PDB file of C-alpha atoms and ligand atoms in Angstrom:
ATOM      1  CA  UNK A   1      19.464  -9.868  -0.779  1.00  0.00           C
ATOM      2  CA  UNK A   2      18.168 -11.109   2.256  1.00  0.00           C
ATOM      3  CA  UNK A   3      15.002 -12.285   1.173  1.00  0.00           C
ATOM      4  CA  UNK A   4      15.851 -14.095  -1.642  1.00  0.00           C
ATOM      5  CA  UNK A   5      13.070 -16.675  -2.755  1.00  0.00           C
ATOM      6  CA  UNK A   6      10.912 -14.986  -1.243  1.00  0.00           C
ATOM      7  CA  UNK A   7       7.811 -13.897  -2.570  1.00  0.00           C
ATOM      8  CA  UNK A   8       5.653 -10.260  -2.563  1.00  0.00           C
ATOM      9  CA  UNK A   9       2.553  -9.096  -3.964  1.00  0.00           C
ATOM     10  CA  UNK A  10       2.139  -5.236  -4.411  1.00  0.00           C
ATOM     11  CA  UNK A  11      -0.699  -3.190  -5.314  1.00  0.00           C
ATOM     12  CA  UNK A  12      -0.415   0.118  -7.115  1.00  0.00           C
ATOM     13  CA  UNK A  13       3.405  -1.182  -7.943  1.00  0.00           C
ATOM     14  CA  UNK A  14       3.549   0.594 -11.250  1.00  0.00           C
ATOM     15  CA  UNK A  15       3.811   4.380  -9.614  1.00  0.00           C
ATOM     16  CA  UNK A  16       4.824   6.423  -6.529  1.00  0.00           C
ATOM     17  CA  UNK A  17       5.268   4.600  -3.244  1.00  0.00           C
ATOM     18  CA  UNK A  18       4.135   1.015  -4.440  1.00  0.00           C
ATOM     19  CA  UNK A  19       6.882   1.654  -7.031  1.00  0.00           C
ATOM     20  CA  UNK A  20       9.393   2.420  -4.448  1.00  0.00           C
ATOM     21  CA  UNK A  21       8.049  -0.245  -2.386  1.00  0.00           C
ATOM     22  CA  UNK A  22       8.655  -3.231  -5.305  1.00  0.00           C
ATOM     23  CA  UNK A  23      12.011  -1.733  -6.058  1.00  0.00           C
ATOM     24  CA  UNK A  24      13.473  -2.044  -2.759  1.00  0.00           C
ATOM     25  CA  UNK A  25      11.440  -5.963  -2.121  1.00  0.00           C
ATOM     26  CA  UNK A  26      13.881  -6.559  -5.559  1.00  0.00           C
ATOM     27  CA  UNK A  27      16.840  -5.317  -4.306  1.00  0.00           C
ATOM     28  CA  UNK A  28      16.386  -7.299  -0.661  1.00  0.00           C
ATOM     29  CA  UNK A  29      15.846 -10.335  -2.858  1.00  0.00           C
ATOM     30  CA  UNK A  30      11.893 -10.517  -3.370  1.00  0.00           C
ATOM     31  CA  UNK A  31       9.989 -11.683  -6.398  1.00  0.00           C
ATOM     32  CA  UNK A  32       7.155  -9.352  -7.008  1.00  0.00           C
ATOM     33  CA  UNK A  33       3.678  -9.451  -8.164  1.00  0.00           C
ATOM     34  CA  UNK A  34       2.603  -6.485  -9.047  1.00  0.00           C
ATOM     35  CA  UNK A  35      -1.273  -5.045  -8.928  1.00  0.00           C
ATOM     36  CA  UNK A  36      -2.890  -1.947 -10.814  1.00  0.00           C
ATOM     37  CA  UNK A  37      -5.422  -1.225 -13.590  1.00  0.00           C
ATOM     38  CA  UNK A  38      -3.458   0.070 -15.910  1.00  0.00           C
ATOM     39  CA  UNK A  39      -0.919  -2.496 -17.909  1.00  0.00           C
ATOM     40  CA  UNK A  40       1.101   0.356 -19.732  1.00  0.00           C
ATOM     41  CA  UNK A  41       2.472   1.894 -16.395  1.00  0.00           C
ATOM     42  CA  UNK A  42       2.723  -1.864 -14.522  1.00  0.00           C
ATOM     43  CA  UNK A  43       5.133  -2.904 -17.628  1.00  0.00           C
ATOM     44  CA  UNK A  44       6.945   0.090 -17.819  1.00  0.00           C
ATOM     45  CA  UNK A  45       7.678  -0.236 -14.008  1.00  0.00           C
ATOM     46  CA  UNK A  46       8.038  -4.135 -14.089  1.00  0.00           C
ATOM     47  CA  UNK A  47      10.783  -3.759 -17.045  1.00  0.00           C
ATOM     48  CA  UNK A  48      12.621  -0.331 -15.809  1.00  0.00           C
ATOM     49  CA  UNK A  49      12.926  -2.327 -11.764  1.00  0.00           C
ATOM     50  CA  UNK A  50      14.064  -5.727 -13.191  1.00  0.00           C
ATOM     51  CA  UNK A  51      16.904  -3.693 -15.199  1.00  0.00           C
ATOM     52  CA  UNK A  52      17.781  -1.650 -12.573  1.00  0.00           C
ATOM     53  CA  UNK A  53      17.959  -4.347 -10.537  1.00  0.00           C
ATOM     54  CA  UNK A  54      19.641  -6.522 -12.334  1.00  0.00           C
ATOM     55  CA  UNK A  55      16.768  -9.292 -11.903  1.00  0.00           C
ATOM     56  CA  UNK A  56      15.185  -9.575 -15.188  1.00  0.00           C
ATOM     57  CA  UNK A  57      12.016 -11.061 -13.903  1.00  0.00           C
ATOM     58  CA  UNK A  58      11.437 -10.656 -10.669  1.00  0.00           C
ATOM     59  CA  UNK A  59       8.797  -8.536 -10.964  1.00  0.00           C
ATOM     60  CA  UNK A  60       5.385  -9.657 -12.948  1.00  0.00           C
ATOM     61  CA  UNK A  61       2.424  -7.593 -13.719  1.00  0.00           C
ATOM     62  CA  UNK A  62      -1.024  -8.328 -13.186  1.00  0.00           C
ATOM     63  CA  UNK A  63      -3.689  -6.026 -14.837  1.00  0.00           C
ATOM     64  CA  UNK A  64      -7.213  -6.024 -12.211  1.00  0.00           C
ATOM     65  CA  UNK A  65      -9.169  -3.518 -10.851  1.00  0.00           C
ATOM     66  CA  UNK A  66      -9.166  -4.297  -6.791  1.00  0.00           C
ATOM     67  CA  UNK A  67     -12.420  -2.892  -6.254  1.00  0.00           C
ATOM     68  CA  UNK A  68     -13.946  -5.896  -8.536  1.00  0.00           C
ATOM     69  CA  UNK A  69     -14.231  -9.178  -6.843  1.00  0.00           C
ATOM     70  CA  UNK A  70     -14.317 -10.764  -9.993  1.00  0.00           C
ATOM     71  CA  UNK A  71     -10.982  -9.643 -10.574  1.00  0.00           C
ATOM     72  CA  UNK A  72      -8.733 -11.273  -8.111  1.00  0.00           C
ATOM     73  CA  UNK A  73      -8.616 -14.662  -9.603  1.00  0.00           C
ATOM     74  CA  UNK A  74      -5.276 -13.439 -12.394  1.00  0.00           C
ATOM     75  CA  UNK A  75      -3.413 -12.309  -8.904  1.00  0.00           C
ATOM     76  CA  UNK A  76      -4.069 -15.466  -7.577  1.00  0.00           C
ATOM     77  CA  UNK A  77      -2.645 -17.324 -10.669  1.00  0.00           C
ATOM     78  CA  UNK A  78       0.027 -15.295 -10.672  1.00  0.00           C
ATOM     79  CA  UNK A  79       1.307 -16.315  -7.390  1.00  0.00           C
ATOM     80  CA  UNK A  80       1.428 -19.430  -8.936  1.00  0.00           C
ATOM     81  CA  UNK A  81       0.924 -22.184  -5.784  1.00  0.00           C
ATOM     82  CA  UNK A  82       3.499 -20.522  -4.310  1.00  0.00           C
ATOM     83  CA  UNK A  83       3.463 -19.446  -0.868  1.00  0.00           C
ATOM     84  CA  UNK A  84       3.286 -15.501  -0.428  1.00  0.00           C
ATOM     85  CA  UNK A  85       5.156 -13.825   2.202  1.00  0.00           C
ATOM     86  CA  UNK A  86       4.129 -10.277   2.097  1.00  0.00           C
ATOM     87  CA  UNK A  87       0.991  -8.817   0.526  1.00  0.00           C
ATOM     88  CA  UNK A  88       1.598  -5.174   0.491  1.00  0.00           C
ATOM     89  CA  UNK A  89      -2.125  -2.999   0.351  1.00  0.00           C
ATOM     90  CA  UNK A  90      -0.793   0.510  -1.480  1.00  0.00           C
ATOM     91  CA  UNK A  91      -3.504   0.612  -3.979  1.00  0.00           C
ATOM     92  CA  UNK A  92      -5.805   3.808  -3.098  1.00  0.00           C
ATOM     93  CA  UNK A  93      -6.101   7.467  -3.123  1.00  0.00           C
ATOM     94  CA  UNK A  94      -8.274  10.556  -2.531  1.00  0.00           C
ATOM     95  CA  UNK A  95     -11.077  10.337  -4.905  1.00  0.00           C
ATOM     96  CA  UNK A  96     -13.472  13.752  -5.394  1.00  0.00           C
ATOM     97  CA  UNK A  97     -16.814  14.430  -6.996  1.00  0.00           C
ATOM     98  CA  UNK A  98     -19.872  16.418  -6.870  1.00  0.00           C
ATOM     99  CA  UNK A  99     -21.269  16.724  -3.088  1.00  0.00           C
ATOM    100  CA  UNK A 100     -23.932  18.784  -4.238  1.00  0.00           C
ATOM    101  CA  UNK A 101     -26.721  16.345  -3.609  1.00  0.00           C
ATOM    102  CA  UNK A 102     -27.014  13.352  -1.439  1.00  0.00           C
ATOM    103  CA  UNK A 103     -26.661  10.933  -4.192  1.00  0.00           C
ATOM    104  CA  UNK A 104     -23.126  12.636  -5.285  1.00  0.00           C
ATOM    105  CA  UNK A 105     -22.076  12.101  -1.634  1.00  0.00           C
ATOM    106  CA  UNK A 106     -23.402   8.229  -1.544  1.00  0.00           C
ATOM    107  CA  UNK A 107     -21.058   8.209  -4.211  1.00  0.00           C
ATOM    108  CA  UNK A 108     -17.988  10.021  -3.235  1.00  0.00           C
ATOM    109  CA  UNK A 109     -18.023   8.089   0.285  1.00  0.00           C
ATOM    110  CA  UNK A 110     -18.183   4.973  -2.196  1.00  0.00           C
ATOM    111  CA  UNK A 111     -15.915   5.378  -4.619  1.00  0.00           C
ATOM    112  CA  UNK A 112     -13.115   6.261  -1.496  1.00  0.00           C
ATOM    113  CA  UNK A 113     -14.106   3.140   0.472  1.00  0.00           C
ATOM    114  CA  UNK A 114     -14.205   1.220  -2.199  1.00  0.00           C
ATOM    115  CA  UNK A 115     -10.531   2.590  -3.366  1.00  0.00           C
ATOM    116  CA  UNK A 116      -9.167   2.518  -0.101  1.00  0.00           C
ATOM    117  CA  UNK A 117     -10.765  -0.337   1.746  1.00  0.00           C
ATOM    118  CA  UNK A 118     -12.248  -2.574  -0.808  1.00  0.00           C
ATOM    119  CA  UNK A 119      -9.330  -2.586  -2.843  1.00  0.00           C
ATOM    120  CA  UNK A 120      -6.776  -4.206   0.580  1.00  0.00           C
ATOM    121  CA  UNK A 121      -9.720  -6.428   2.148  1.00  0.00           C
ATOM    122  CA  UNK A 122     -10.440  -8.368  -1.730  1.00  0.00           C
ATOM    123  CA  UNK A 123      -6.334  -8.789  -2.652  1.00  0.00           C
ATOM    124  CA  UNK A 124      -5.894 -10.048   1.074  1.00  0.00           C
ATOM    125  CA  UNK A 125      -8.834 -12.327   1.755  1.00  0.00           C
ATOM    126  CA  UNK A 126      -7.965 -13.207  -2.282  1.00  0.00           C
ATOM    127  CA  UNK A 127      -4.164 -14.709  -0.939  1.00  0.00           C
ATOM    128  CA  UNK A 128      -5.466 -15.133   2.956  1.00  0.00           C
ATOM    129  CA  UNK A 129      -5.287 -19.173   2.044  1.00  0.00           C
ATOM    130  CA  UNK A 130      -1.384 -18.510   0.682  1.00  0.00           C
ATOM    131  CA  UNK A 131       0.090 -16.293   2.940  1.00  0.00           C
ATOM    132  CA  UNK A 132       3.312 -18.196   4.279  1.00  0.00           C
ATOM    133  CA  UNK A 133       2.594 -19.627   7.878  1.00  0.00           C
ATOM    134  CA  UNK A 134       4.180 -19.000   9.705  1.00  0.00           C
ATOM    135  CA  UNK A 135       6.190 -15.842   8.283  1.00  0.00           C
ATOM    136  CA  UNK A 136       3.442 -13.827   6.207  1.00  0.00           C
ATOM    137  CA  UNK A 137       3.367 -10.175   6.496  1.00  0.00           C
ATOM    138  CA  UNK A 138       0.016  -8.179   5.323  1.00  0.00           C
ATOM    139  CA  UNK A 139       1.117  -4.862   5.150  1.00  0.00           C
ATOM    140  CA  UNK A 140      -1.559  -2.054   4.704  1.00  0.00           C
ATOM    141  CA  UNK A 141      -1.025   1.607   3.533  1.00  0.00           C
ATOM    142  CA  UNK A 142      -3.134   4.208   5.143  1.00  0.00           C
ATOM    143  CA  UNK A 143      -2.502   7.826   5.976  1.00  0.00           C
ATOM    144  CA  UNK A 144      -1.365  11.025   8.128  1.00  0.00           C
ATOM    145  CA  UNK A 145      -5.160  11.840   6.997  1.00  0.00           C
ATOM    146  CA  UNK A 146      -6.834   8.713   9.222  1.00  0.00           C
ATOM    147  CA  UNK A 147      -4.997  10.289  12.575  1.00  0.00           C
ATOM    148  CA  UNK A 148      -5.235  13.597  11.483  1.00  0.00           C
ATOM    149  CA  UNK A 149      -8.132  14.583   9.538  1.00  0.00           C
ATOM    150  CA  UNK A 150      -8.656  16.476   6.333  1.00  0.00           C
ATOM    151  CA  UNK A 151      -9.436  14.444   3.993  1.00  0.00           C
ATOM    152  CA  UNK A 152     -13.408  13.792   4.425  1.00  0.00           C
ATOM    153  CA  UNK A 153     -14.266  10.470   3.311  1.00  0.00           C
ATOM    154  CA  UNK A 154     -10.566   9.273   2.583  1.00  0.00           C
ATOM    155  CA  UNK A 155      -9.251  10.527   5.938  1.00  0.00           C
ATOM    156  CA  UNK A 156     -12.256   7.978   6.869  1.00  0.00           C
ATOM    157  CA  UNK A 157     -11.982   5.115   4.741  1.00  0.00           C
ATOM    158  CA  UNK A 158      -8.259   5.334   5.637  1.00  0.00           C
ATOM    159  CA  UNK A 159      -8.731   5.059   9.032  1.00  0.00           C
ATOM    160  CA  UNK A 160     -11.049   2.204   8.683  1.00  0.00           C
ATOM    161  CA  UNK A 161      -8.016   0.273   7.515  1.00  0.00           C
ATOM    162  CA  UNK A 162      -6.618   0.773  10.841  1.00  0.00           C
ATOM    163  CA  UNK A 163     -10.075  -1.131  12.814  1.00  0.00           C
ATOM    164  CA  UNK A 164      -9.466  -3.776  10.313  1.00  0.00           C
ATOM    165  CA  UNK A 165      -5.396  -4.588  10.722  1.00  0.00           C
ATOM    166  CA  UNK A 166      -6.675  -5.117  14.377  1.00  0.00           C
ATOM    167  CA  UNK A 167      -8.904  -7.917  14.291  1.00  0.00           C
ATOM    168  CA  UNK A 168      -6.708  -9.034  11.546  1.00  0.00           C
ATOM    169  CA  UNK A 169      -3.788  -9.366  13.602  1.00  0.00           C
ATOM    170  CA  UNK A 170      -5.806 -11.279  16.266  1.00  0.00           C
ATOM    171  CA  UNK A 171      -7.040 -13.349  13.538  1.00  0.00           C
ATOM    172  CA  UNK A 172      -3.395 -14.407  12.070  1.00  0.00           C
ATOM    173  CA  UNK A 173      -1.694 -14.040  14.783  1.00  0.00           C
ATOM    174  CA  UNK A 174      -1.310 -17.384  15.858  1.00  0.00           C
ATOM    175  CA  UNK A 175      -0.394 -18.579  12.361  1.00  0.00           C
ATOM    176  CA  UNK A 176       2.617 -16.827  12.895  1.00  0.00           C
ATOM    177  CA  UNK A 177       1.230 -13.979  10.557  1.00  0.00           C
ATOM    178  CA  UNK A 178       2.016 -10.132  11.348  1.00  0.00           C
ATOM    179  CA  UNK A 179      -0.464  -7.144   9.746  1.00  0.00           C
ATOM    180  CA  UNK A 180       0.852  -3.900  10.457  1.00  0.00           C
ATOM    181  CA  UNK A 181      -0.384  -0.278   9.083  1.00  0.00           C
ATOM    182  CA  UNK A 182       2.033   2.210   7.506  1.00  0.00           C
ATOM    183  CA  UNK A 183       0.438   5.590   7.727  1.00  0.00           C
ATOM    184  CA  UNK A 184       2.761   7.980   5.223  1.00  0.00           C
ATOM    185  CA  UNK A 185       2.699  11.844   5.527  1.00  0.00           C
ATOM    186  CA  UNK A 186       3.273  14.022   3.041  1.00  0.00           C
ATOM    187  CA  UNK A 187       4.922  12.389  -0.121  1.00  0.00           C
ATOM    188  CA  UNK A 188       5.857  13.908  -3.332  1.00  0.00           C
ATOM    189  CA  UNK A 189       6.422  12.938  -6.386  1.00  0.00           C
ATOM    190  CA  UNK A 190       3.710  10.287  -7.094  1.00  0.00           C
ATOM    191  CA  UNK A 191       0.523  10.271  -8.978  1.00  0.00           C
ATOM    192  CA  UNK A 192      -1.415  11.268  -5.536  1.00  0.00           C
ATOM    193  CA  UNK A 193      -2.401  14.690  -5.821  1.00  0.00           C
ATOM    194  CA  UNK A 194      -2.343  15.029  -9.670  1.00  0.00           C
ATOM    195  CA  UNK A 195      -3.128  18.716 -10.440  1.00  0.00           C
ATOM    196  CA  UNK A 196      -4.589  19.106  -7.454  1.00  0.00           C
ATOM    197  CA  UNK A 197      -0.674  20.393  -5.682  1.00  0.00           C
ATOM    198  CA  UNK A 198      -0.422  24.254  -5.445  1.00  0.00           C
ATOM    199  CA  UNK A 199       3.293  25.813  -4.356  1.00  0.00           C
ATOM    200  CA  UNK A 200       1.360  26.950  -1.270  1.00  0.00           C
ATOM    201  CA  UNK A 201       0.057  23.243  -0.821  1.00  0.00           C
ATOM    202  CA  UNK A 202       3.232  22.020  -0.608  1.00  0.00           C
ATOM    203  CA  UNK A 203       5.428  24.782   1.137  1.00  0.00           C
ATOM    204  CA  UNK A 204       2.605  24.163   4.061  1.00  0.00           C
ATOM    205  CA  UNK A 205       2.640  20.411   4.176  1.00  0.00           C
ATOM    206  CA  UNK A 206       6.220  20.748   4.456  1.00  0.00           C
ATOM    207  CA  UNK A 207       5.903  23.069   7.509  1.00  0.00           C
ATOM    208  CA  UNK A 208       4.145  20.922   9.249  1.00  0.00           C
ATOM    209  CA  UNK A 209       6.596  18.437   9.794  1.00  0.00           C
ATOM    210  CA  UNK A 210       9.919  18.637  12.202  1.00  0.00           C
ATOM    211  CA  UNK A 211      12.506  17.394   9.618  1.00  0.00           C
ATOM    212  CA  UNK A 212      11.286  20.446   7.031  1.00  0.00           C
ATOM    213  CA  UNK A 213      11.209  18.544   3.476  1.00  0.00           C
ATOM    214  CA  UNK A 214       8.459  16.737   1.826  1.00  0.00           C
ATOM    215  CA  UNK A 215       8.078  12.867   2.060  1.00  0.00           C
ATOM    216  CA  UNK A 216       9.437  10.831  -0.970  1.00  0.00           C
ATOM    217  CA  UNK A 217       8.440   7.107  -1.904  1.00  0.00           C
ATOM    218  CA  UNK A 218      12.056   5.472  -0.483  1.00  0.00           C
ATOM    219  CA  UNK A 219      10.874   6.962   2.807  1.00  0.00           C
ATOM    220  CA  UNK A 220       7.708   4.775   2.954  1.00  0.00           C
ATOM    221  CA  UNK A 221       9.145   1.994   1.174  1.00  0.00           C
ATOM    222  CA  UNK A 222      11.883   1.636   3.947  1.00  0.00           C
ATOM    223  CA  UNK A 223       9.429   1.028   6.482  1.00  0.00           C
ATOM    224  CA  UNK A 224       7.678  -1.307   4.397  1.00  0.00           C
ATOM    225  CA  UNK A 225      10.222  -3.260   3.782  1.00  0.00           C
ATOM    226  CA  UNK A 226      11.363  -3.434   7.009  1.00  0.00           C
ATOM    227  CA  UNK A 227       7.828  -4.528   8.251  1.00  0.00           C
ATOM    228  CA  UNK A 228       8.069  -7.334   5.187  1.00  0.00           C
ATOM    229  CA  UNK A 229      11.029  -8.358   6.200  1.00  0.00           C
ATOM    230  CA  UNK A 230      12.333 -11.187   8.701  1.00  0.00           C
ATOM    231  CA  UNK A 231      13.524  -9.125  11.542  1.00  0.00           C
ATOM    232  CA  UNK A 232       9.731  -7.677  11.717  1.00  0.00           C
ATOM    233  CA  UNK A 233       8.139 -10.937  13.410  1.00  0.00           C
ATOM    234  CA  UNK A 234       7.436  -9.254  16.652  1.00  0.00           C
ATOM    235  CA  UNK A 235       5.800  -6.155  15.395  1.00  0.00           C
ATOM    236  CA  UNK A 236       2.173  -6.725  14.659  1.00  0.00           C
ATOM    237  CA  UNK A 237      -0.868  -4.726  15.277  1.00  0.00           C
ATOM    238  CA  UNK A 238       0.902  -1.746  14.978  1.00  0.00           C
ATOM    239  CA  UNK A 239       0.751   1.611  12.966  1.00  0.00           C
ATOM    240  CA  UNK A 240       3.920   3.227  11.844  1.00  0.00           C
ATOM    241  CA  UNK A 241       3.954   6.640  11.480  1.00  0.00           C
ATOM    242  CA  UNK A 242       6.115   8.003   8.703  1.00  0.00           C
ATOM    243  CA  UNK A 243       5.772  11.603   8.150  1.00  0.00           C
ATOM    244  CA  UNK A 244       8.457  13.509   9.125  1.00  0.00           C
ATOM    245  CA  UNK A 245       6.766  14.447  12.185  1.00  0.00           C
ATOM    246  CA  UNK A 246       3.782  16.441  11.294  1.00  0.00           C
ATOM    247  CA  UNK A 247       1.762  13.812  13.481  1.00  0.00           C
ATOM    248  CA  UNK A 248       3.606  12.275  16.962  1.00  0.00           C
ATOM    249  CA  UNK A 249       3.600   9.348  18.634  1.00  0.00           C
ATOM    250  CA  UNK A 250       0.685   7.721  16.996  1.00  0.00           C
TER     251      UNK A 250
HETATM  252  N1  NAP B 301       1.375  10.688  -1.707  1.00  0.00           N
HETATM  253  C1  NAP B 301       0.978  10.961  -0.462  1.00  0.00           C
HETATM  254  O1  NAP B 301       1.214  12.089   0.049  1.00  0.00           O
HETATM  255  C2  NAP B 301       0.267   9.921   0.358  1.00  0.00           C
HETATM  256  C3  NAP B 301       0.075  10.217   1.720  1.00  0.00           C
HETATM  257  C4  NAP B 301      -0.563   9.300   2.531  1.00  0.00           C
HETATM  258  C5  NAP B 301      -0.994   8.110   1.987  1.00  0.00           C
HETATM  259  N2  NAP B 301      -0.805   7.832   0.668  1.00  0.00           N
HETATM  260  C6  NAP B 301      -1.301   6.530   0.187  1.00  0.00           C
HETATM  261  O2  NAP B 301      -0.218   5.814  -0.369  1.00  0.00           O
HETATM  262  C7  NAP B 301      -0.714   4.904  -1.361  1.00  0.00           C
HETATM  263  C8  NAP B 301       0.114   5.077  -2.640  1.00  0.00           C
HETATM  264  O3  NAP B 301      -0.140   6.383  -3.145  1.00  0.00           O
HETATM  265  P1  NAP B 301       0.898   7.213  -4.045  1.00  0.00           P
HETATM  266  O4  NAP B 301       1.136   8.501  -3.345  1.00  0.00           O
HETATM  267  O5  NAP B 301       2.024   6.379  -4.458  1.00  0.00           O
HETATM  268  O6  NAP B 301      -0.059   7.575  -5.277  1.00  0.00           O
HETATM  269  P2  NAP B 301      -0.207   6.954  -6.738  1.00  0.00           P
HETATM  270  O7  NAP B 301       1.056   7.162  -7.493  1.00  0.00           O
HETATM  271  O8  NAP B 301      -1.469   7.535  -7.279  1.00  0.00           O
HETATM  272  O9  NAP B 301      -0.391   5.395  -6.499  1.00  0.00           O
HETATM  273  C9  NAP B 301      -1.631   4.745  -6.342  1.00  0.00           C
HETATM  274  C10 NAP B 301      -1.567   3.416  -7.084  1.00  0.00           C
HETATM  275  O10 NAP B 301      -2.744   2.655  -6.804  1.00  0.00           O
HETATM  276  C11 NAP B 301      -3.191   2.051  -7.997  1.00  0.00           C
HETATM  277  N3  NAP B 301      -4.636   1.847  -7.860  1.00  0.00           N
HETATM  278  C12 NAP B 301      -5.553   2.791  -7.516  1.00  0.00           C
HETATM  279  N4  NAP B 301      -6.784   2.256  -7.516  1.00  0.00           N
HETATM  280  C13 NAP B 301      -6.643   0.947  -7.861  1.00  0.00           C
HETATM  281  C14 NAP B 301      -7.560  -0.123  -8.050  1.00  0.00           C
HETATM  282  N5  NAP B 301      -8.878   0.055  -7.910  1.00  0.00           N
HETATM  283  N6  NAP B 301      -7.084  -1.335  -8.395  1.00  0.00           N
HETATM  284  C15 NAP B 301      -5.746  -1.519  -8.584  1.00  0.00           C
HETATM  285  N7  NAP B 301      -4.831  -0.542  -8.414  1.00  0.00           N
HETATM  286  C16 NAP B 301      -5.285   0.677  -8.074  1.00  0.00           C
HETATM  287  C17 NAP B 301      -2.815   3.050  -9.104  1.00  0.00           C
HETATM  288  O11 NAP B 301      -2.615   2.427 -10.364  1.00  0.00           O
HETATM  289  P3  NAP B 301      -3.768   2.400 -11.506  1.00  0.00           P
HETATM  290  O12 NAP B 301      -4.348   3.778 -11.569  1.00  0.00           O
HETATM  291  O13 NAP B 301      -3.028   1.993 -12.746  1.00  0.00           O
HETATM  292  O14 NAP B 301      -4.738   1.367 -11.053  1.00  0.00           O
HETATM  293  C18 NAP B 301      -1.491   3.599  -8.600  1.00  0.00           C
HETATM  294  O15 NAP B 301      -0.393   2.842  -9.098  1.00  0.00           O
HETATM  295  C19 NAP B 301      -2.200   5.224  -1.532  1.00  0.00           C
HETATM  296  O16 NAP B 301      -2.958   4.284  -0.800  1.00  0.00           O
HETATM  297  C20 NAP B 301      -2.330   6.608  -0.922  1.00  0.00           C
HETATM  298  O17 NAP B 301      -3.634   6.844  -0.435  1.00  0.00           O
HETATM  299  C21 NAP B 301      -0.182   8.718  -0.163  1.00  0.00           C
END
């Protein structure tokens, strides 16, 4: 407990790593806000963490779609004038579609920027004017896929998140403010591949790395919450690698 009174704002809390990610921010003390479009799943997650926890309303859900500008303003009311120390950018994922013609690929290269990239720049510039100075940690999610490859116009819009945390660091910097990248391998057991998974799929991903098992959320959400945390301060600029070594040293 830690980080008691502090406060964190999550996006994509209700499932898989952002899940993982507000459970642990509870257990180190954290209040969380969390961010997603659907307000069955955020509840569900927002009552199952607070009872595990023991902290019956830490966590509070906020229904918005993070590609929508005109969304932001409930997140913003949520925090509540209160200063925010860590906005965590998990909200994202691989999105398909038809590539057949040049209008189905304007749209696929959309829809993932605007899932992956849209979605962190709006909630951050949204709680920019909040973030606790100095102390505030922007945290971003991107992926093996950015360094890596293979994912077409996510492994892209991933790795544009990367360009960004730079300047953004230089920009907050000063204020005291870190922004850091976590880039997760392989991860099971969230909603990120869907039926998209094959035995094969997996068995190779978990080849690939040195440690021979497949990610799961607690592995990311460690290094989150060490990067939210107050022993992080001098760590900014940075991405952290967490994939069981299928990528190294980078
Ligand atoms: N699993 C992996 O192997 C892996 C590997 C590398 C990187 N990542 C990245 O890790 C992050 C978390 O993924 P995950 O594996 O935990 O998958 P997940 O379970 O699908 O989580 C994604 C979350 O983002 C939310 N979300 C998506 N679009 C949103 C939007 N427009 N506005 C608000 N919320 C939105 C979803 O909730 P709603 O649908 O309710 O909005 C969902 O809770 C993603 O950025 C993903 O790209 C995952």
């Amino acid at each position: 407990m830690g980080e008691a009174g502090r406060l964190a704002v999550v996006s994509g809390g209700g499932t898989g790593i952002g899940a993982a990610v507000t459970r642990g921010l509870v257990a180190d003390g954290f209040d969380v806000v969390v961010v997603g479009r659907r307000g069955d799943v955020l509840r569900a997650a927002t009552e199952r963490i607070g009872a595990d926890c023991g902290r019956a309303g830490a966590v509070r859900a906020v229904v918005a779609d993070l590609t929508d500008p005109g969304q932001l303003s409930g997140v913003v009311e949520a925090v509540d004038g209160r200063p925010v120390d860590a906005v965590v950018n998990n909200a994202g994922g691989y999105l398909g579609g038809d590539t057949g013609t040049l209008a189905g690929v304007a749209a696929h290269w959309r829809a993932n920027l605007d899932a992956n990239v849209l979605t962190a720049v709006l909630l951050t510039e949204a709680l920019r004017p909040v973030l606790r100075r100095p102390g505030g940690r922007v945290i971003l999610l991107s992926s093996i896929a950015a360094q890596r490859g293979g994912g077409g116009a996510y492994s892209a819009a991933k790795a544009a998140l990367h360009g960004w945390a730079y300047d953004l660091a230089a920009q907050l910097g000063p204020e005291q403010i870190t922004v850091n990248v976590v880039s997760p391998g392989y991860v099971a057991e969230t909603e990120f591949f869907g039926d998209r998974m094959t035995p094969e799929g997996h068995a190779k991903r978990v080849a690939a790395t040195l440690v021979g098992r497949a990610g799961l959320p607690d592995d990311i959400a460690g290094a989150v919450r060490y990067l939210a945390g107050r022993d992080a301060g001098y760590v900014t600029g940075q991405v952290l690698g967490v994939n069981g070594g299928s990528v190294l040293g980078r």
